[in-house]
Short mmCIF file of C-alpha atoms (C1' of nucleotides) in Angstrom, two decimals:
data_model
loop_
_atom_site.label_atom_id
_atom_site.label_comp_id
_atom_site.label_asym_id
_atom_site.label_seq_id
_atom_site.Cartn_x
_atom_site.Cartn_y
_atom_site.Cartn_z
CA MET A 27 4.77 2.94 -3.32
CA PRO A 28 1.10 3.67 -3.38
CA GLU A 29 -0.46 4.25 0.01
CA LEU A 30 -3.89 5.65 0.75
CA PRO A 31 -3.43 9.14 -0.79
CA GLU A 32 -2.09 7.71 -4.04
CA VAL A 33 -4.92 5.20 -4.23
CA GLU A 34 -7.45 7.98 -3.65
CA VAL A 35 -5.92 9.92 -6.53
CA VAL A 36 -6.43 6.87 -8.75
CA ARG A 37 -10.00 6.55 -7.53
CA ARG A 38 -10.74 10.14 -8.49
CA GLY A 39 -9.11 9.67 -11.86
CA LEU A 40 -11.22 6.60 -12.55
CA GLU A 41 -14.36 8.39 -11.45
CA ARG A 42 -13.55 11.12 -13.94
CA TRP A 43 -12.45 8.94 -16.85
CA ALA A 44 -13.89 5.44 -16.55
CA ALA A 45 -17.13 5.56 -14.57
CA GLY A 46 -20.28 5.08 -16.62
CA ARG A 47 -18.54 3.13 -19.35
CA THR A 48 -19.20 -0.44 -20.39
CA VAL A 49 -16.45 -3.02 -20.77
CA SER A 50 -16.42 -4.39 -24.31
CA ALA A 51 -13.35 -6.63 -24.08
CA VAL A 52 -10.79 -7.88 -21.58
CA GLU A 53 -7.27 -9.09 -22.14
CA VAL A 54 -5.34 -10.76 -19.34
CA LEU A 55 -1.74 -10.58 -20.52
CA ASP A 56 -0.28 -11.99 -17.31
CA ALA A 57 -2.44 -14.37 -15.29
CA ARG A 58 -0.45 -13.59 -12.14
CA SER A 59 -2.04 -10.15 -12.04
CA ALA A 60 -5.44 -11.85 -11.74
CA ARG A 61 -4.34 -14.62 -9.36
CA ARG A 62 -6.65 -13.40 -6.61
CA HIS A 63 -9.56 -14.15 -8.92
CA ASP A 64 -10.10 -17.71 -7.70
CA ALA A 65 -12.07 -18.94 -10.72
CA GLY A 66 -9.25 -18.10 -13.11
CA PRO A 67 -8.58 -15.55 -15.87
CA ALA A 68 -11.25 -16.89 -18.25
CA ASP A 69 -13.95 -16.39 -15.61
CA PHE A 70 -12.49 -12.95 -14.80
CA THR A 71 -12.84 -11.95 -18.44
CA GLU A 72 -16.34 -13.35 -18.69
CA ARG A 73 -17.60 -11.52 -15.62
CA LEU A 74 -16.26 -8.20 -16.80
CA THR A 75 -17.25 -8.30 -20.43
CA GLY A 76 -20.48 -6.37 -20.91
CA ALA A 77 -20.45 -4.97 -17.38
CA ARG A 78 -20.96 -1.28 -16.73
CA LEU A 79 -18.52 0.49 -14.41
CA ALA A 80 -20.13 2.48 -11.60
CA VAL A 81 -18.44 5.10 -9.40
CA PRO A 82 -15.26 3.69 -7.83
CA GLU A 83 -14.92 3.38 -4.07
CA ARG A 84 -12.03 2.87 -1.71
CA ARG A 85 -11.18 1.57 1.72
CA GLY A 86 -7.58 1.90 2.80
CA LYS A 87 -5.49 0.83 -0.16
CA TYR A 88 -8.23 -1.28 -1.71
CA LEU A 89 -10.08 0.23 -4.63
CA TRP A 90 -13.17 -1.22 -6.29
CA ILE A 91 -15.54 -0.39 -9.11
CA PRO A 92 -19.08 -1.72 -8.61
CA LEU A 93 -20.34 -3.52 -11.70
CA SER A 94 -23.84 -3.50 -13.05
CA GLY A 95 -24.90 -6.01 -15.66
CA PRO A 96 -27.76 -5.11 -17.88
CA GLY A 97 -29.58 -5.13 -14.51
CA PRO A 98 -28.56 -4.34 -10.90
CA LEU A 99 -25.15 -4.62 -9.24
CA THR A 100 -23.46 -7.92 -9.92
CA GLY A 101 -20.26 -7.47 -7.96
CA ALA A 102 -17.17 -5.32 -8.13
CA LEU A 103 -13.88 -5.13 -9.95
CA VAL A 104 -11.40 -4.95 -7.07
CA ALA A 105 -7.92 -3.51 -7.48
CA HIS A 106 -4.93 -3.50 -5.19
CA LEU A 107 -1.85 -1.71 -6.50
CA GLY A 108 0.61 -3.57 -4.28
CA MET A 109 4.07 -2.08 -4.55
CA SER A 110 4.22 -0.96 -8.14
CA GLY A 111 0.73 -1.16 -9.63
CA GLN A 112 -0.78 1.56 -11.80
CA LEU A 113 -4.21 2.00 -13.33
CA LEU A 114 -4.08 4.07 -16.46
CA VAL A 115 -6.75 5.30 -18.83
CA ASN A 116 -5.55 5.54 -22.42
CA GLU A 117 -6.76 6.01 -25.95
CA PRO A 118 -6.87 2.68 -27.78
CA GLY A 119 -3.79 2.39 -29.96
CA ASP A 120 -1.47 4.10 -27.50
CA THR A 121 1.79 2.18 -27.19
CA ASP A 122 1.69 -0.61 -24.62
CA PRO A 123 3.90 0.13 -21.63
CA ARG A 124 6.54 -2.34 -20.50
CA HIS A 125 4.69 -4.04 -17.67
CA LEU A 126 1.16 -4.03 -19.03
CA ARG A 127 -0.62 -6.99 -17.38
CA ILE A 128 -4.35 -6.50 -17.99
CA ARG A 129 -6.27 -4.45 -20.54
CA LEU A 130 -9.97 -3.51 -20.45
CA LEU A 131 -11.54 -1.97 -23.52
CA LEU A 132 -14.19 0.60 -22.60
CA GLU A 133 -17.01 1.68 -24.89
CA PRO A 134 -17.63 5.36 -25.61
CA VAL A 135 -20.17 7.12 -23.41
CA GLU A 136 -23.37 7.65 -25.33
CA ASP A 137 -23.11 11.25 -26.51
CA GLY A 138 -21.85 10.59 -30.00
CA GLU A 139 -18.68 12.66 -29.63
CA ASP A 140 -16.82 10.42 -27.24
CA ARG A 141 -14.26 7.76 -28.14
CA SER A 142 -13.42 4.35 -26.70
CA ARG A 143 -10.88 4.16 -23.93
CA GLU A 144 -8.54 1.57 -22.55
CA LEU A 145 -8.17 0.89 -18.86
CA ARG A 146 -4.74 -0.58 -18.24
CA PHE A 147 -3.31 -2.33 -15.23
CA VAL A 148 0.45 -1.96 -15.28
CA ASP A 149 2.54 -3.57 -12.56
CA GLN A 150 6.26 -4.21 -12.55
CA ARG A 151 6.48 -6.40 -9.48
CA ILE A 152 3.09 -8.11 -9.54
CA PHE A 153 2.41 -7.69 -5.84
CA GLY A 154 -0.87 -6.06 -6.82
CA GLY A 155 -3.69 -7.33 -8.98
CA LEU A 156 -7.28 -7.19 -10.18
CA PHE A 157 -10.15 -9.53 -9.40
CA VAL A 158 -13.93 -9.64 -9.44
CA ASP A 159 -15.67 -10.19 -6.13
CA ALA A 160 -19.18 -10.24 -4.66
CA LEU A 161 -20.48 -7.21 -2.77
CA VAL A 162 -21.61 -7.66 0.83
CA GLU A 163 -23.06 -5.29 3.43
CA ALA A 164 -20.66 -3.59 5.83
CA VAL A 165 -21.10 -5.15 9.29
CA ASP A 166 -21.07 -1.80 11.06
CA ARG A 167 -23.18 0.02 8.51
CA PRO A 168 -26.17 -1.69 6.94
CA GLY A 169 -26.71 -0.53 3.40
CA GLN A 170 -23.05 0.19 2.72
CA LEU A 171 -21.69 -2.34 0.23
CA LEU A 172 -18.13 -3.52 -0.08
CA PRO A 173 -16.35 -6.50 -1.67
CA ALA A 174 -16.31 -9.62 0.52
CA SER A 175 -12.52 -9.70 0.27
CA VAL A 176 -12.31 -6.17 1.69
CA ALA A 177 -14.69 -6.74 4.61
CA HIS A 178 -11.87 -7.53 7.03
CA ILE A 179 -10.06 -4.26 6.28
CA GLY A 180 -10.43 -1.60 8.97
CA ARG A 181 -11.74 1.87 8.24
CA ASP A 182 -9.06 4.37 7.29
CA PRO A 183 -8.43 7.67 9.10
CA LEU A 184 -10.04 9.67 6.27
CA ASP A 185 -13.27 7.63 6.49
CA PRO A 186 -16.05 9.71 8.13
CA ALA A 187 -16.96 6.59 10.13
CA PHE A 188 -13.41 6.14 11.45
CA ASP A 189 -13.71 5.80 15.24
CA PRO A 190 -10.50 6.87 17.06
CA GLU A 191 -11.89 5.80 20.44
CA ALA A 192 -12.64 2.28 19.20
CA VAL A 193 -9.19 1.96 17.64
CA HIS A 194 -7.62 3.25 20.85
CA SER A 195 -9.35 0.48 22.85
CA ARG A 196 -8.24 -2.16 20.41
CA LEU A 197 -4.67 -0.83 20.51
CA ARG A 198 -4.65 -1.01 24.32
CA ARG A 199 -5.73 -4.65 24.20
CA ARG A 200 -2.85 -5.61 21.94
CA LYS A 201 0.55 -6.71 23.01
CA THR A 202 2.77 -5.51 20.22
CA GLY A 203 4.85 -2.60 19.00
CA LEU A 204 3.14 0.57 17.77
CA LYS A 205 4.37 0.52 14.19
CA ARG A 206 3.44 -3.13 13.78
CA ALA A 207 -0.08 -2.19 14.83
CA LEU A 208 -0.17 0.85 12.51
CA LEU A 209 0.69 -1.37 9.56
CA ASP A 210 -2.06 -3.87 10.42
CA GLN A 211 -4.73 -3.06 7.84
CA ALA A 212 -7.39 -4.89 9.85
CA LEU A 213 -6.96 -2.41 12.71
CA VAL A 214 -6.62 0.80 10.74
CA SER A 215 -6.09 0.84 7.00
CA GLY A 216 -4.25 2.88 4.42
CA ILE A 217 -0.96 3.27 6.28
CA GLY A 218 2.21 1.88 4.75
CA ASN A 219 5.82 1.99 5.84
CA ILE A 220 6.51 5.54 4.69
CA TYR A 221 3.50 7.25 6.20
CA ALA A 222 3.82 5.16 9.37
CA ASP A 223 7.29 6.60 9.93
CA GLU A 224 6.10 10.11 9.07
CA ALA A 225 3.09 9.95 11.38
CA LEU A 226 5.13 8.52 14.26
CA TRP A 227 7.63 11.35 13.84
CA ARG A 228 4.87 13.95 13.91
CA ALA A 229 3.31 12.41 16.99
CA ARG A 230 6.76 12.11 18.61
CA LEU A 231 6.29 8.40 19.27
CA HIS A 232 8.78 5.58 18.82
CA TYR A 233 7.90 2.65 16.58
CA ALA A 234 8.61 0.08 19.30
CA ARG A 235 6.30 1.70 21.86
CA PRO A 236 4.19 -1.04 23.48
CA THR A 237 0.60 -0.45 22.33
CA GLU A 238 -0.87 -1.35 25.72
CA THR A 239 0.87 1.64 27.35
CA LEU A 240 -0.53 4.22 24.94
CA ASN A 241 -2.83 6.81 26.53
CA ARG A 242 -5.67 8.69 24.86
CA THR A 243 -3.64 11.85 24.35
CA GLU A 244 -0.97 9.92 22.52
CA SER A 245 -3.28 7.85 20.34
CA GLY A 246 -5.27 10.99 19.54
CA ARG A 247 -2.07 12.76 18.54
CA LEU A 248 -1.09 9.78 16.41
CA PHE A 249 -4.36 9.51 14.47
CA GLU A 250 -4.34 13.26 13.96
CA ALA A 251 -0.80 12.99 12.61
CA VAL A 252 -1.79 10.17 10.26
CA ARG A 253 -4.67 12.22 8.94
CA GLU A 254 -2.48 15.29 8.41
CA VAL A 255 0.20 13.34 6.56
CA MET A 256 -2.40 11.75 4.30
CA GLU A 257 -4.26 14.96 3.62
CA GLU A 258 -1.08 16.82 2.74
CA ALA A 259 -0.06 14.07 0.35
CA LEU A 260 -3.53 14.14 -1.16
CA ALA A 261 -3.39 17.91 -1.59
CA GLN A 262 -0.14 17.60 -3.52
CA GLY A 263 -1.00 14.58 -5.62
CA GLY A 264 -4.72 14.99 -5.91
CA THR A 265 -4.73 17.55 -8.66
CA SER A 266 -2.97 15.60 -11.37
CA PHE A 267 -5.95 13.65 -12.72
CA ASP A 268 -7.38 16.45 -14.77
CA SER A 269 -5.95 15.07 -17.98
CA LEU A 270 -6.86 11.81 -19.64
CA TYR A 271 -3.74 10.05 -18.51
CA VAL A 272 -4.52 8.89 -15.00
CA ASN A 273 -1.04 9.09 -13.63
CA VAL A 274 -0.69 7.16 -10.49
CA ASN A 275 2.59 5.43 -10.03
CA GLY A 276 2.84 6.36 -6.39
CA ASP A 277 4.48 9.69 -7.08
CA SER A 278 2.20 12.16 -5.43
CA GLY A 279 4.91 14.77 -5.47
CA TYR A 280 4.85 14.39 -1.72
CA PHE A 281 7.97 12.35 -1.48
CA ASP A 282 10.76 14.76 -2.30
CA ARG A 283 9.32 17.80 -0.64
CA SER A 284 7.62 16.95 2.58
CA LEU A 285 9.12 13.85 4.11
CA ASN A 286 10.66 14.46 7.50
CA VAL A 287 12.24 11.12 8.37
CA TYR A 288 11.70 8.56 5.63
CA GLY A 289 14.78 8.51 3.41
CA ARG A 290 16.47 11.15 5.59
CA ALA A 291 18.79 8.93 7.61
CA GLY A 292 21.99 10.75 8.51
CA GLN A 293 20.39 14.17 8.09
CA PRO A 294 19.34 16.51 10.92
CA CYS A 295 15.87 16.21 12.43
CA ARG A 296 14.01 19.32 11.26
CA ARG A 297 11.99 19.75 14.45
CA CYS A 298 15.06 19.51 16.65
CA ALA A 299 16.90 21.92 14.37
CA ARG A 300 14.06 24.46 14.71
CA GLN A 301 14.51 24.27 18.47
CA GLY A 302 18.20 24.92 18.08
CA ARG A 303 19.14 21.37 19.02
CA GLU A 304 21.00 18.88 16.96
CA SER A 305 19.83 15.34 16.34
CA ILE A 306 20.44 13.03 13.41
CA VAL A 307 17.72 10.84 11.90
CA VAL A 308 18.58 7.15 12.20
CA ARG A 309 17.47 4.18 10.15
CA GLU A 310 16.98 0.71 11.58
CA ARG A 311 15.83 -2.64 10.25
CA PHE A 312 12.52 -3.64 11.78
CA MET A 313 9.94 -6.13 10.56
CA ASN A 314 12.14 -6.79 7.55
CA ARG A 315 11.77 -3.19 6.43
CA SER A 316 13.44 0.07 7.27
CA SER A 317 12.30 2.42 9.99
CA ALA A 318 13.52 5.98 10.28
CA TYR A 319 13.10 8.13 13.37
CA CYS A 320 14.69 10.88 15.43
CA PRO A 321 16.28 9.44 18.58
CA ARG A 322 15.87 12.74 20.44
CA CYS A 323 12.22 13.56 19.89
CA GLN A 324 11.13 9.93 19.49
CA PRO A 325 13.14 8.28 22.26
CA VAL A 326 13.23 4.50 22.55
CA PRO A 327 10.68 3.49 25.21
CA ARG A 328 11.93 1.91 28.43
CA ARG A 329 10.06 -1.30 27.72
CA ALA A 330 10.26 -1.52 23.95
CA ARG A 331 8.32 -4.08 21.94
CA TRP A 332 10.16 -4.86 18.77
"C1'" DC B 3 -7.94 -15.96 18.69
"C1'" DC B 4 -3.53 -13.45 18.63
"C1'" DA B 5 1.42 -12.51 17.43
"C1'" DG B 6 4.79 -13.04 14.29
"C1'" DT B 7 6.91 -14.54 9.78
"C1'" DA B 8 7.79 -16.80 4.91
"C1'" DG B 9 6.98 -16.07 0.36
"C1'" DC B 10 5.40 -13.73 -3.50
"C1'" DC B 11 7.75 -10.52 -7.38
"C1'" DT B 12 11.23 -7.44 -10.60
"C1'" DG B 13 14.82 -4.32 -11.25
"C1'" DC B 14 18.19 -1.50 -9.47
"C1'" DT B 15 22.39 -1.16 -6.56
"C1'" DT B 16 26.31 -3.02 -4.25
"C1'" DG B 17 30.19 -6.17 -3.53
"C1'" DC B 18 33.52 -9.53 -4.96
"C1'" DT C 16 32.93 -7.30 -16.86
"C1'" DG C 17 29.84 -10.73 -14.84
"C1'" DC C 18 27.43 -12.72 -11.47
"C1'" DA C 19 25.19 -13.02 -6.97
"C1'" DA C 20 23.42 -11.06 -3.07
"C1'" DG C 21 20.89 -7.32 -1.01
"C1'" DC C 22 17.16 -4.24 -1.00
"C1'" DA C 23 12.56 -2.12 -1.80
"C1'" DG C 24 7.64 -3.70 1.04
"C1'" DG C 25 1.85 -4.83 1.09
"C1'" DC C 26 -0.54 -8.64 1.73
"C1'" DT C 27 -2.04 -13.59 2.37
"C1'" DA C 28 -1.34 -17.90 4.28
"C1'" DC C 29 0.66 -20.17 7.53
"C1'" DT C 30 2.92 -21.57 12.19
"C1'" DG C 31 3.51 -21.33 17.11
#
DNA sequence: CCAGTAGCCTGCTTGC
DNA sequence: TGCAAGCAGGCTACTG
């Protein structure tokens, strides 16, 4: 499941392998993967054909490639990977993978040696998709452009302009549970179910903690934990884009090795074990998804908000 | 405006 | 063995 670190790995791969190229042809094999393009697949194809791909950008789990026509910027190709989306760069003629949904043919870069490439959007479950959108100025930063459809997304903890104090104030004004707030991409972006559980564990906070009772120390600890979890995942997955095949299926290599609570229900809490205490990680259903935590170092708050 | 939830999707796993 | 239900969960659109 791609979260921010996985999406950043894709962004880097695209910067390395697709930026600077011009789209010569587009094939929408499954219109559902372009359903967020309001004007339909034919318009999607038309807007992309002949466009030049600039350096990809990212906010949270949204990724976009600014497009220039023959002239200045005309918009952006926006991608969201959803649950199972992948963006792959291939040589034309490579065998089509099972869930190939959209294909973009990319012209060679103009040095005579280079070949054409294919940018492929592969997505088993079709929660993700591609669309073309207009670029608008960021409200809090004149001059910074982002797709109109991404304007409501909050800055992520790896963004230099991320403001922990501002997010803390907004958290305090909410009346909800902490994990619900962490997963709200308008408040702070890039955090999905897995990294939410991992960050909460690190910060020793329970997912049902009422946001309005959080103090600065705790929110500071939490954002720090989120950043650490993301940076570690990035360090492990962020080196695999050095070959042509931009491999980003959500496997950053982080999953098996470094997870402390997610997928570890029934196993001992590592932090408690280090302290010579015994506590077993539990898994509960919450918000129609699973939440894992250690009941000893992340005790259920007195006034829990589920 | 805010909090909370249904529905979108496919494929693997589990239960009868 | 076959079939159905359960599960995985990010995001938008919608309701209260």
